[in-house]
């Protein structure tokens, strides 16, 4: 969904959310994780087809500062009461109107035109409600590039199992967009209709999907770990009439292998 493009893996891979509140902003050491992410993901939001995914994974964290291939470049701060706030500059690859191995898109969208890439600002807020439960909110705003609108996410993360080697967590999220975002990714203008053959469709702001993601982190040794993620997305009535939507529910799977030092 342009939902956290690479899933909530990085919340598990490095101690981003466990930095002590009283350390200096620059910290006293640098955490680095390198790896690969492989999986099968939807060709675009609402597509019935899948494309293989193989991406490098790089995570660098020092004090409040982080840089990684999923969340971008930013700052993260945590209070002693379990409140975590992060802001990051990131990149949205948009959507192609043909099959593309490196970005969302499908031949089925011929005539719809591309949704150009954009630089975005991502703001995330998380509050621990219990040692095993947190409330999360996210907003993503376009800074430069395509006028693709703004998306939002609100959800809960629950840890069902936590041992020395394994952590099992469930994320339940609601995804919403403003009018421009929903129109960009689910709507069809009159010009697009003439070029593509899809019926015109006007989208309003509101919830466009719910999702559930099951994440399993396994630690092999102090350096090697893996994260498997299974995500099911269900599109709401807000966009159900979109001619671009081929299925109401889609499931994707991803696996990451990382080396930390």
PDB file of C-alpha atoms in Angstrom:
ATOM      1  CA  UNK A   1       0.000   0.000   0.000  1.00  0.00           C
ATOM      2  CA  UNK A   2       2.615   2.142  -0.275  1.00  0.00           C
ATOM      3  CA  UNK A   3       2.424   0.809   3.140  1.00  0.00           C
ATOM      4  CA  UNK A   4       5.797   0.652   4.730  1.00  0.00           C
ATOM      5  CA  UNK A   5       7.199  -0.677   1.475  1.00  0.00           C
ATOM      6  CA  UNK A   6       9.381  -3.262   3.170  1.00  0.00           C
ATOM      7  CA  UNK A   7       7.127  -4.109   6.078  1.00  0.00           C
ATOM      8  CA  UNK A   8       7.937  -3.521   9.752  1.00  0.00           C
ATOM      9  CA  UNK A   9      11.115  -5.597   9.626  1.00  0.00           C
ATOM     10  CA  UNK A  10      13.453  -2.895  10.756  1.00  0.00           C
ATOM     11  CA  UNK A  11      11.689  -2.460  14.061  1.00  0.00           C
ATOM     12  CA  UNK A  12      13.196  -5.843  14.931  1.00  0.00           C
ATOM     13  CA  UNK A  13      16.572  -5.755  13.223  1.00  0.00           C
ATOM     14  CA  UNK A  14      18.339  -3.064  15.231  1.00  0.00           C
ATOM     15  CA  UNK A  15      17.769  -1.490  18.650  1.00  0.00           C
ATOM     16  CA  UNK A  16      16.171   1.613  17.119  1.00  0.00           C
ATOM     17  CA  UNK A  17      13.284   1.634  19.565  1.00  0.00           C
ATOM     18  CA  UNK A  18      15.274   0.700  22.634  1.00  0.00           C
ATOM     19  CA  UNK A  19      17.748   3.545  22.808  1.00  0.00           C
ATOM     20  CA  UNK A  20      17.946   4.907  26.344  1.00  0.00           C
ATOM     21  CA  UNK A  21      16.397   8.329  26.710  1.00  0.00           C
ATOM     22  CA  UNK A  22      19.424   9.787  28.501  1.00  0.00           C
ATOM     23  CA  UNK A  23      22.177   8.957  25.965  1.00  0.00           C
ATOM     24  CA  UNK A  24      23.832  11.778  24.026  1.00  0.00           C
ATOM     25  CA  UNK A  25      22.195  12.638  20.691  1.00  0.00           C
ATOM     26  CA  UNK A  26      25.159  11.240  18.750  1.00  0.00           C
ATOM     27  CA  UNK A  27      25.516   8.131  20.927  1.00  0.00           C
ATOM     28  CA  UNK A  28      28.709   6.273  21.732  1.00  0.00           C
ATOM     29  CA  UNK A  29      28.680   3.576  19.039  1.00  0.00           C
ATOM     30  CA  UNK A  30      27.255   2.785  15.600  1.00  0.00           C
ATOM     31  CA  UNK A  31      24.992  -0.208  14.891  1.00  0.00           C
ATOM     32  CA  UNK A  32      25.099  -1.531  11.326  1.00  0.00           C
ATOM     33  CA  UNK A  33      23.037  -4.308   9.689  1.00  0.00           C
ATOM     34  CA  UNK A  34      23.441  -5.541   6.116  1.00  0.00           C
ATOM     35  CA  UNK A  35      21.299  -8.060   4.327  1.00  0.00           C
ATOM     36  CA  UNK A  36      18.918  -9.082   1.576  1.00  0.00           C
ATOM     37  CA  UNK A  37      15.130  -9.086   1.362  1.00  0.00           C
ATOM     38  CA  UNK A  38      13.358 -11.571  -0.905  1.00  0.00           C
ATOM     39  CA  UNK A  39       9.647 -12.039  -1.408  1.00  0.00           C
ATOM     40  CA  UNK A  40       6.539 -11.965  -3.555  1.00  0.00           C
ATOM     41  CA  UNK A  41       4.595  -8.680  -3.537  1.00  0.00           C
ATOM     42  CA  UNK A  42       1.560  -7.326  -5.403  1.00  0.00           C
ATOM     43  CA  UNK A  43       2.365  -5.639  -8.697  1.00  0.00           C
ATOM     44  CA  UNK A  44       0.447  -2.598  -7.439  1.00  0.00           C
ATOM     45  CA  UNK A  45      -2.136  -1.868  -4.763  1.00  0.00           C
ATOM     46  CA  UNK A  46      -5.198  -3.914  -5.678  1.00  0.00           C
ATOM     47  CA  UNK A  47      -3.475  -6.103  -8.274  1.00  0.00           C
ATOM     48  CA  UNK A  48      -4.260  -9.810  -8.513  1.00  0.00           C
ATOM     49  CA  UNK A  49      -0.765 -10.520  -9.841  1.00  0.00           C
ATOM     50  CA  UNK A  50       2.558 -10.706  -8.024  1.00  0.00           C
ATOM     51  CA  UNK A  51       6.144  -9.849  -8.807  1.00  0.00           C
ATOM     52  CA  UNK A  52       9.304 -11.276  -7.241  1.00  0.00           C
ATOM     53  CA  UNK A  53      11.287  -8.963  -5.001  1.00  0.00           C
ATOM     54  CA  UNK A  54      14.999  -9.019  -4.169  1.00  0.00           C
ATOM     55  CA  UNK A  55      16.391  -5.938  -2.460  1.00  0.00           C
ATOM     56  CA  UNK A  56      19.495  -4.987  -0.472  1.00  0.00           C
ATOM     57  CA  UNK A  57      18.950  -4.100   3.176  1.00  0.00           C
ATOM     58  CA  UNK A  58      21.142  -1.543   4.943  1.00  0.00           C
ATOM     59  CA  UNK A  59      20.472  -0.173   8.433  1.00  0.00           C
ATOM     60  CA  UNK A  60      22.789   2.284  10.213  1.00  0.00           C
ATOM     61  CA  UNK A  61      21.952   3.684  13.654  1.00  0.00           C
ATOM     62  CA  UNK A  62      23.933   5.969  15.954  1.00  0.00           C
ATOM     63  CA  UNK A  63      22.250   7.718  18.870  1.00  0.00           C
ATOM     64  CA  UNK A  64      19.192   9.554  17.563  1.00  0.00           C
ATOM     65  CA  UNK A  65      20.268   9.298  13.932  1.00  0.00           C
ATOM     66  CA  UNK A  66      19.436   6.513  11.479  1.00  0.00           C
ATOM     67  CA  UNK A  67      19.730   5.756   7.789  1.00  0.00           C
ATOM     68  CA  UNK A  68      18.233   2.691   6.170  1.00  0.00           C
ATOM     69  CA  UNK A  69      16.848   1.415   2.907  1.00  0.00           C
ATOM     70  CA  UNK A  70      13.287   1.144   4.212  1.00  0.00           C
ATOM     71  CA  UNK A  71      12.694   4.215   6.381  1.00  0.00           C
ATOM     72  CA  UNK A  72      15.148   6.642   4.777  1.00  0.00           C
ATOM     73  CA  UNK A  73      17.292   9.199   6.608  1.00  0.00           C
ATOM     74  CA  UNK A  74      16.056  10.599   9.904  1.00  0.00           C
ATOM     75  CA  UNK A  75      15.974  10.969  13.669  1.00  0.00           C
ATOM     76  CA  UNK A  76      14.334   8.833  16.340  1.00  0.00           C
ATOM     77  CA  UNK A  77      13.824   9.680  20.001  1.00  0.00           C
ATOM     78  CA  UNK A  78      12.359   7.637  22.852  1.00  0.00           C
ATOM     79  CA  UNK A  79      11.175   8.763  26.272  1.00  0.00           C
ATOM     80  CA  UNK A  80      11.480   6.807  29.505  1.00  0.00           C
ATOM     81  CA  UNK A  81       7.671   6.370  29.392  1.00  0.00           C
ATOM     82  CA  UNK A  82       7.799   4.369  26.143  1.00  0.00           C
ATOM     83  CA  UNK A  83       6.923   7.171  23.707  1.00  0.00           C
ATOM     84  CA  UNK A  84       8.900   6.939  20.468  1.00  0.00           C
ATOM     85  CA  UNK A  85       8.906   9.688  17.826  1.00  0.00           C
ATOM     86  CA  UNK A  86      10.720   9.537  14.499  1.00  0.00           C
ATOM     87  CA  UNK A  87      10.886  11.713  11.415  1.00  0.00           C
ATOM     88  CA  UNK A  88      12.590  10.755   8.161  1.00  0.00           C
ATOM     89  CA  UNK A  89      13.132  11.808   4.572  1.00  0.00           C
ATOM     90  CA  UNK A  90      12.281   8.949   2.244  1.00  0.00           C
ATOM     91  CA  UNK A  91      11.517   8.197  -1.397  1.00  0.00           C
ATOM     92  CA  UNK A  92       8.303   6.920  -2.954  1.00  0.00           C
ATOM     93  CA  UNK A  93       8.889   5.100  -6.265  1.00  0.00           C
ATOM     94  CA  UNK A  94       5.353   5.781  -7.490  1.00  0.00           C
ATOM     95  CA  UNK A  95       3.736   3.390  -9.977  1.00  0.00           C
ATOM     96  CA  UNK A  96       4.523   2.340 -13.535  1.00  0.00           C
ATOM     97  CA  UNK A  97       1.968   1.589 -16.267  1.00  0.00           C
ATOM     98  CA  UNK A  98       3.788  -1.602 -17.290  1.00  0.00           C
ATOM     99  CA  UNK A  99       5.297  -4.662 -15.648  1.00  0.00           C
ATOM    100  CA  UNK A 100       8.365  -3.538 -13.739  1.00  0.00           C
ATOM    101  CA  UNK A 101      10.702  -5.652 -11.634  1.00  0.00           C
ATOM    102  CA  UNK A 102      11.955  -2.753  -9.512  1.00  0.00           C
ATOM    103  CA  UNK A 103       8.816  -0.703  -8.764  1.00  0.00           C
ATOM    104  CA  UNK A 104       5.035  -1.160  -8.586  1.00  0.00           C
ATOM    105  CA  UNK A 105       3.288  -1.351 -11.956  1.00  0.00           C
ATOM    106  CA  UNK A 106       1.609  -3.677 -14.458  1.00  0.00           C
ATOM    107  CA  UNK A 107       0.900  -3.961 -18.184  1.00  0.00           C
ATOM    108  CA  UNK A 108      -2.769  -3.921 -17.213  1.00  0.00           C
ATOM    109  CA  UNK A 109      -2.385  -0.211 -16.417  1.00  0.00           C
ATOM    110  CA  UNK A 110      -1.412   0.785 -19.984  1.00  0.00           C
ATOM    111  CA  UNK A 111      -2.890   4.204 -20.706  1.00  0.00           C
ATOM    112  CA  UNK A 112      -3.121   5.191 -17.055  1.00  0.00           C
ATOM    113  CA  UNK A 113       0.253   6.919 -17.199  1.00  0.00           C
ATOM    114  CA  UNK A 114       2.959   6.731 -14.564  1.00  0.00           C
ATOM    115  CA  UNK A 115       2.702   7.973 -11.010  1.00  0.00           C
ATOM    116  CA  UNK A 116       6.061   9.703 -10.824  1.00  0.00           C
ATOM    117  CA  UNK A 117       8.417   9.214  -7.891  1.00  0.00           C
ATOM    118  CA  UNK A 118       8.429  11.693  -5.010  1.00  0.00           C
ATOM    119  CA  UNK A 119      10.498  12.716  -2.009  1.00  0.00           C
ATOM    120  CA  UNK A 120       8.390  12.331   1.139  1.00  0.00           C
ATOM    121  CA  UNK A 121       8.561  13.160   4.827  1.00  0.00           C
ATOM    122  CA  UNK A 122       7.481  10.351   7.137  1.00  0.00           C
ATOM    123  CA  UNK A 123       6.462  11.056  10.745  1.00  0.00           C
ATOM    124  CA  UNK A 124       5.895   8.090  13.076  1.00  0.00           C
ATOM    125  CA  UNK A 125       4.613   8.079  16.652  1.00  0.00           C
ATOM    126  CA  UNK A 126       4.561   4.990  18.883  1.00  0.00           C
ATOM    127  CA  UNK A 127       3.395   4.616  22.476  1.00  0.00           C
ATOM    128  CA  UNK A 128       3.993   1.468  24.525  1.00  0.00           C
ATOM    129  CA  UNK A 129       0.768   0.515  26.307  1.00  0.00           C
ATOM    130  CA  UNK A 130       2.291  -2.582  27.904  1.00  0.00           C
ATOM    131  CA  UNK A 131       5.581  -4.476  27.579  1.00  0.00           C
ATOM    132  CA  UNK A 132       3.952  -6.513  24.795  1.00  0.00           C
ATOM    133  CA  UNK A 133       1.635  -3.934  23.178  1.00  0.00           C
ATOM    134  CA  UNK A 134       2.147  -0.580  21.427  1.00  0.00           C
ATOM    135  CA  UNK A 135      -0.050   1.929  19.588  1.00  0.00           C
ATOM    136  CA  UNK A 136       1.444   3.292  16.351  1.00  0.00           C
ATOM    137  CA  UNK A 137       0.531   6.209  14.083  1.00  0.00           C
ATOM    138  CA  UNK A 138       2.192   7.343  10.867  1.00  0.00           C
ATOM    139  CA  UNK A 139       1.765  10.128   8.328  1.00  0.00           C
ATOM    140  CA  UNK A 140       3.590  10.549   5.025  1.00  0.00           C
ATOM    141  CA  UNK A 141       3.646  13.883   3.171  1.00  0.00           C
ATOM    142  CA  UNK A 142       5.049  14.679  -0.258  1.00  0.00           C
ATOM    143  CA  UNK A 143       7.886  17.245  -0.284  1.00  0.00           C
ATOM    144  CA  UNK A 144       8.952  17.218  -3.950  1.00  0.00           C
ATOM    145  CA  UNK A 145       8.109  15.317  -7.105  1.00  0.00           C
ATOM    146  CA  UNK A 146       4.753  13.836  -8.017  1.00  0.00           C
ATOM    147  CA  UNK A 147       1.650  15.356  -6.426  1.00  0.00           C
ATOM    148  CA  UNK A 148       0.589  11.951  -5.114  1.00  0.00           C
ATOM    149  CA  UNK A 149      -1.220  13.020  -1.964  1.00  0.00           C
ATOM    150  CA  UNK A 150      -0.830  12.098   1.701  1.00  0.00           C
ATOM    151  CA  UNK A 151      -1.297   8.739   3.400  1.00  0.00           C
ATOM    152  CA  UNK A 152      -1.854   7.831   7.051  1.00  0.00           C
ATOM    153  CA  UNK A 153      -1.656   4.682   9.162  1.00  0.00           C
ATOM    154  CA  UNK A 154      -2.953   3.826  12.635  1.00  0.00           C
ATOM    155  CA  UNK A 155      -2.408   0.468  14.277  1.00  0.00           C
ATOM    156  CA  UNK A 156      -1.434  -1.833  17.106  1.00  0.00           C
ATOM    157  CA  UNK A 157       1.624  -4.058  17.439  1.00  0.00           C
ATOM    158  CA  UNK A 158       1.417  -7.013  19.824  1.00  0.00           C
ATOM    159  CA  UNK A 159       4.291  -9.309  20.775  1.00  0.00           C
ATOM    160  CA  UNK A 160       2.928 -12.821  21.240  1.00  0.00           C
ATOM    161  CA  UNK A 161       6.221 -14.589  21.865  1.00  0.00           C
ATOM    162  CA  UNK A 162       9.623 -13.362  22.973  1.00  0.00           C
ATOM    163  CA  UNK A 163      12.524 -15.661  23.803  1.00  0.00           C
ATOM    164  CA  UNK A 164      16.297 -15.402  23.586  1.00  0.00           C
ATOM    165  CA  UNK A 165      16.207 -16.464  19.928  1.00  0.00           C
ATOM    166  CA  UNK A 166      12.689 -15.788  18.663  1.00  0.00           C
ATOM    167  CA  UNK A 167      10.209 -12.933  18.619  1.00  0.00           C
ATOM    168  CA  UNK A 168       6.727 -13.264  17.121  1.00  0.00           C
ATOM    169  CA  UNK A 169       4.746 -10.044  16.600  1.00  0.00           C
ATOM    170  CA  UNK A 170       1.405  -9.156  15.022  1.00  0.00           C
ATOM    171  CA  UNK A 171       0.698  -5.752  13.435  1.00  0.00           C
ATOM    172  CA  UNK A 172      -2.908  -4.653  12.834  1.00  0.00           C
ATOM    173  CA  UNK A 173      -3.206  -1.430  10.817  1.00  0.00           C
ATOM    174  CA  UNK A 174      -5.788   0.833   9.201  1.00  0.00           C
ATOM    175  CA  UNK A 175      -4.594   2.768   6.137  1.00  0.00           C
ATOM    176  CA  UNK A 176      -6.109   6.039   4.924  1.00  0.00           C
ATOM    177  CA  UNK A 177      -5.388   8.636   2.285  1.00  0.00           C
ATOM    178  CA  UNK A 178      -6.502  12.147   1.474  1.00  0.00           C
ATOM    179  CA  UNK A 179      -8.548  12.687  -1.672  1.00  0.00           C
ATOM    180  CA  UNK A 180      -5.509  13.145  -3.912  1.00  0.00           C
ATOM    181  CA  UNK A 181      -3.774   9.983  -2.652  1.00  0.00           C
ATOM    182  CA  UNK A 182      -6.849   7.782  -3.090  1.00  0.00           C
ATOM    183  CA  UNK A 183      -7.533   9.276  -6.516  1.00  0.00           C
ATOM    184  CA  UNK A 184      -3.905   8.817  -7.596  1.00  0.00           C
ATOM    185  CA  UNK A 185      -3.714   5.118  -6.712  1.00  0.00           C
ATOM    186  CA  UNK A 186      -7.335   3.970  -7.122  1.00  0.00           C
ATOM    187  CA  UNK A 187      -9.104   6.580  -9.263  1.00  0.00           C
ATOM    188  CA  UNK A 188      -9.445   6.999 -13.032  1.00  0.00           C
ATOM    189  CA  UNK A 189      -9.772  10.455 -14.593  1.00  0.00           C
ATOM    190  CA  UNK A 190     -11.668  11.085 -17.825  1.00  0.00           C
ATOM    191  CA  UNK A 191      -8.356  11.387 -19.718  1.00  0.00           C
ATOM    192  CA  UNK A 192      -7.073   8.132 -18.216  1.00  0.00           C
ATOM    193  CA  UNK A 193     -10.368   6.444 -19.054  1.00  0.00           C
ATOM    194  CA  UNK A 194     -10.084   7.445 -22.715  1.00  0.00           C
ATOM    195  CA  UNK A 195      -6.490   6.205 -22.928  1.00  0.00           C
ATOM    196  CA  UNK A 196      -6.827   2.988 -20.913  1.00  0.00           C
ATOM    197  CA  UNK A 197     -10.412   1.810 -21.384  1.00  0.00           C
ATOM    198  CA  UNK A 198     -11.097   1.758 -17.633  1.00  0.00           C
ATOM    199  CA  UNK A 199     -14.358   3.338 -16.524  1.00  0.00           C
ATOM    200  CA  UNK A 200     -13.956   6.759 -14.874  1.00  0.00           C
ATOM    201  CA  UNK A 201     -13.785   6.602 -11.086  1.00  0.00           C
ATOM    202  CA  UNK A 202     -13.684   9.403  -8.540  1.00  0.00           C
ATOM    203  CA  UNK A 203     -12.204   8.580  -5.129  1.00  0.00           C
ATOM    204  CA  UNK A 204     -12.790  10.495  -1.898  1.00  0.00           C
ATOM    205  CA  UNK A 205     -10.591  10.725   1.184  1.00  0.00           C
ATOM    206  CA  UNK A 206     -10.832   8.038   3.859  1.00  0.00           C
ATOM    207  CA  UNK A 207      -9.783   4.516   4.785  1.00  0.00           C
ATOM    208  CA  UNK A 208      -8.679   2.471   1.795  1.00  0.00           C
ATOM    209  CA  UNK A 209      -7.390  -0.702   3.464  1.00  0.00           C
ATOM    210  CA  UNK A 210      -6.866  -2.739   6.616  1.00  0.00           C
ATOM    211  CA  UNK A 211      -3.855  -5.006   7.027  1.00  0.00           C
ATOM    212  CA  UNK A 212      -2.498  -7.679   9.344  1.00  0.00           C
ATOM    213  CA  UNK A 213       1.193  -8.598   9.352  1.00  0.00           C
ATOM    214  CA  UNK A 214       2.763 -11.510  11.193  1.00  0.00           C
ATOM    215  CA  UNK A 215       6.497 -11.021  11.820  1.00  0.00           C
ATOM    216  CA  UNK A 216       8.887 -13.717  13.028  1.00  0.00           C
ATOM    217  CA  UNK A 217      12.384 -12.659  14.054  1.00  0.00           C
ATOM    218  CA  UNK A 218      14.877 -15.487  14.593  1.00  0.00           C
ATOM    219  CA  UNK A 219      18.398 -14.886  15.920  1.00  0.00           C
ATOM    220  CA  UNK A 220      21.003 -17.444  14.878  1.00  0.00           C
ATOM    221  CA  UNK A 221      23.935 -15.899  16.767  1.00  0.00           C
ATOM    222  CA  UNK A 222      25.071 -12.398  17.859  1.00  0.00           C
ATOM    223  CA  UNK A 223      25.516 -11.383  14.197  1.00  0.00           C
ATOM    224  CA  UNK A 224      23.098 -13.335  11.985  1.00  0.00           C
ATOM    225  CA  UNK A 225      19.297 -13.062  12.107  1.00  0.00           C
ATOM    226  CA  UNK A 226      16.289 -13.478   9.864  1.00  0.00           C
ATOM    227  CA  UNK A 227      12.826 -11.926   9.709  1.00  0.00           C
ATOM    228  CA  UNK A 228       9.884 -13.570   7.931  1.00  0.00           C
ATOM    229  CA  UNK A 229       6.789 -11.445   7.280  1.00  0.00           C
ATOM    230  CA  UNK A 230       3.354 -12.511   6.040  1.00  0.00           C
ATOM    231  CA  UNK A 231       0.983  -9.613   5.299  1.00  0.00           C
ATOM    232  CA  UNK A 232      -2.708  -9.722   4.367  1.00  0.00           C
ATOM    233  CA  UNK A 233      -4.343  -6.551   3.058  1.00  0.00           C
ATOM    234  CA  UNK A 234      -8.103  -6.051   2.719  1.00  0.00           C
ATOM    235  CA  UNK A 235      -9.335  -3.076   0.677  1.00  0.00           C
ATOM    236  CA  UNK A 236     -12.353  -1.191   2.001  1.00  0.00           C
ATOM    237  CA  UNK A 237     -15.607  -0.037   0.426  1.00  0.00           C
ATOM    238  CA  UNK A 238     -13.949   3.380  -0.030  1.00  0.00           C
ATOM    239  CA  UNK A 239     -12.031   2.018  -3.045  1.00  0.00           C
ATOM    240  CA  UNK A 240     -13.944  -1.210  -3.766  1.00  0.00           C
ATOM    241  CA  UNK A 241     -15.573   0.342  -6.865  1.00  0.00           C
ATOM    242  CA  UNK A 242     -12.208   1.212  -8.391  1.00  0.00           C
ATOM    243  CA  UNK A 243     -11.788  -0.533 -11.799  1.00  0.00           C
ATOM    244  CA  UNK A 244      -8.090  -0.913 -10.939  1.00  0.00           C
ATOM    245  CA  UNK A 245      -8.894  -3.164  -7.979  1.00  0.00           C
ATOM    246  CA  UNK A 246      -8.771  -6.822  -9.055  1.00  0.00           C
ATOM    247  CA  UNK A 247      -9.158  -8.470  -5.654  1.00  0.00           C
ATOM    248  CA  UNK A 248     -10.451  -7.247  -2.309  1.00  0.00           C
ATOM    249  CA  UNK A 249      -7.860  -9.197  -0.278  1.00  0.00           C
ATOM    250  CA  UNK A 250      -4.223  -9.892  -1.087  1.00  0.00           C
ATOM    251  CA  UNK A 251      -1.440 -11.671   0.814  1.00  0.00           C
ATOM    252  CA  UNK A 252       2.292 -11.076   0.388  1.00  0.00           C
ATOM    253  CA  UNK A 253       5.343 -12.782   1.886  1.00  0.00           C
ATOM    254  CA  UNK A 254       8.876 -11.540   2.512  1.00  0.00           C
ATOM    255  CA  UNK A 255      12.028 -12.923   4.092  1.00  0.00           C
ATOM    256  CA  UNK A 256      15.091 -10.953   5.196  1.00  0.00           C
ATOM    257  CA  UNK A 257      18.498 -12.309   6.192  1.00  0.00           C
ATOM    258  CA  UNK A 258      20.817  -9.858   7.963  1.00  0.00           C
ATOM    259  CA  UNK A 259      24.289  -9.612   9.398  1.00  0.00           C
ATOM    260  CA  UNK A 260      24.763  -7.065  12.220  1.00  0.00           C
ATOM    261  CA  UNK A 261      27.989  -5.656  13.593  1.00  0.00           C
TER     262      UNK A 261
END
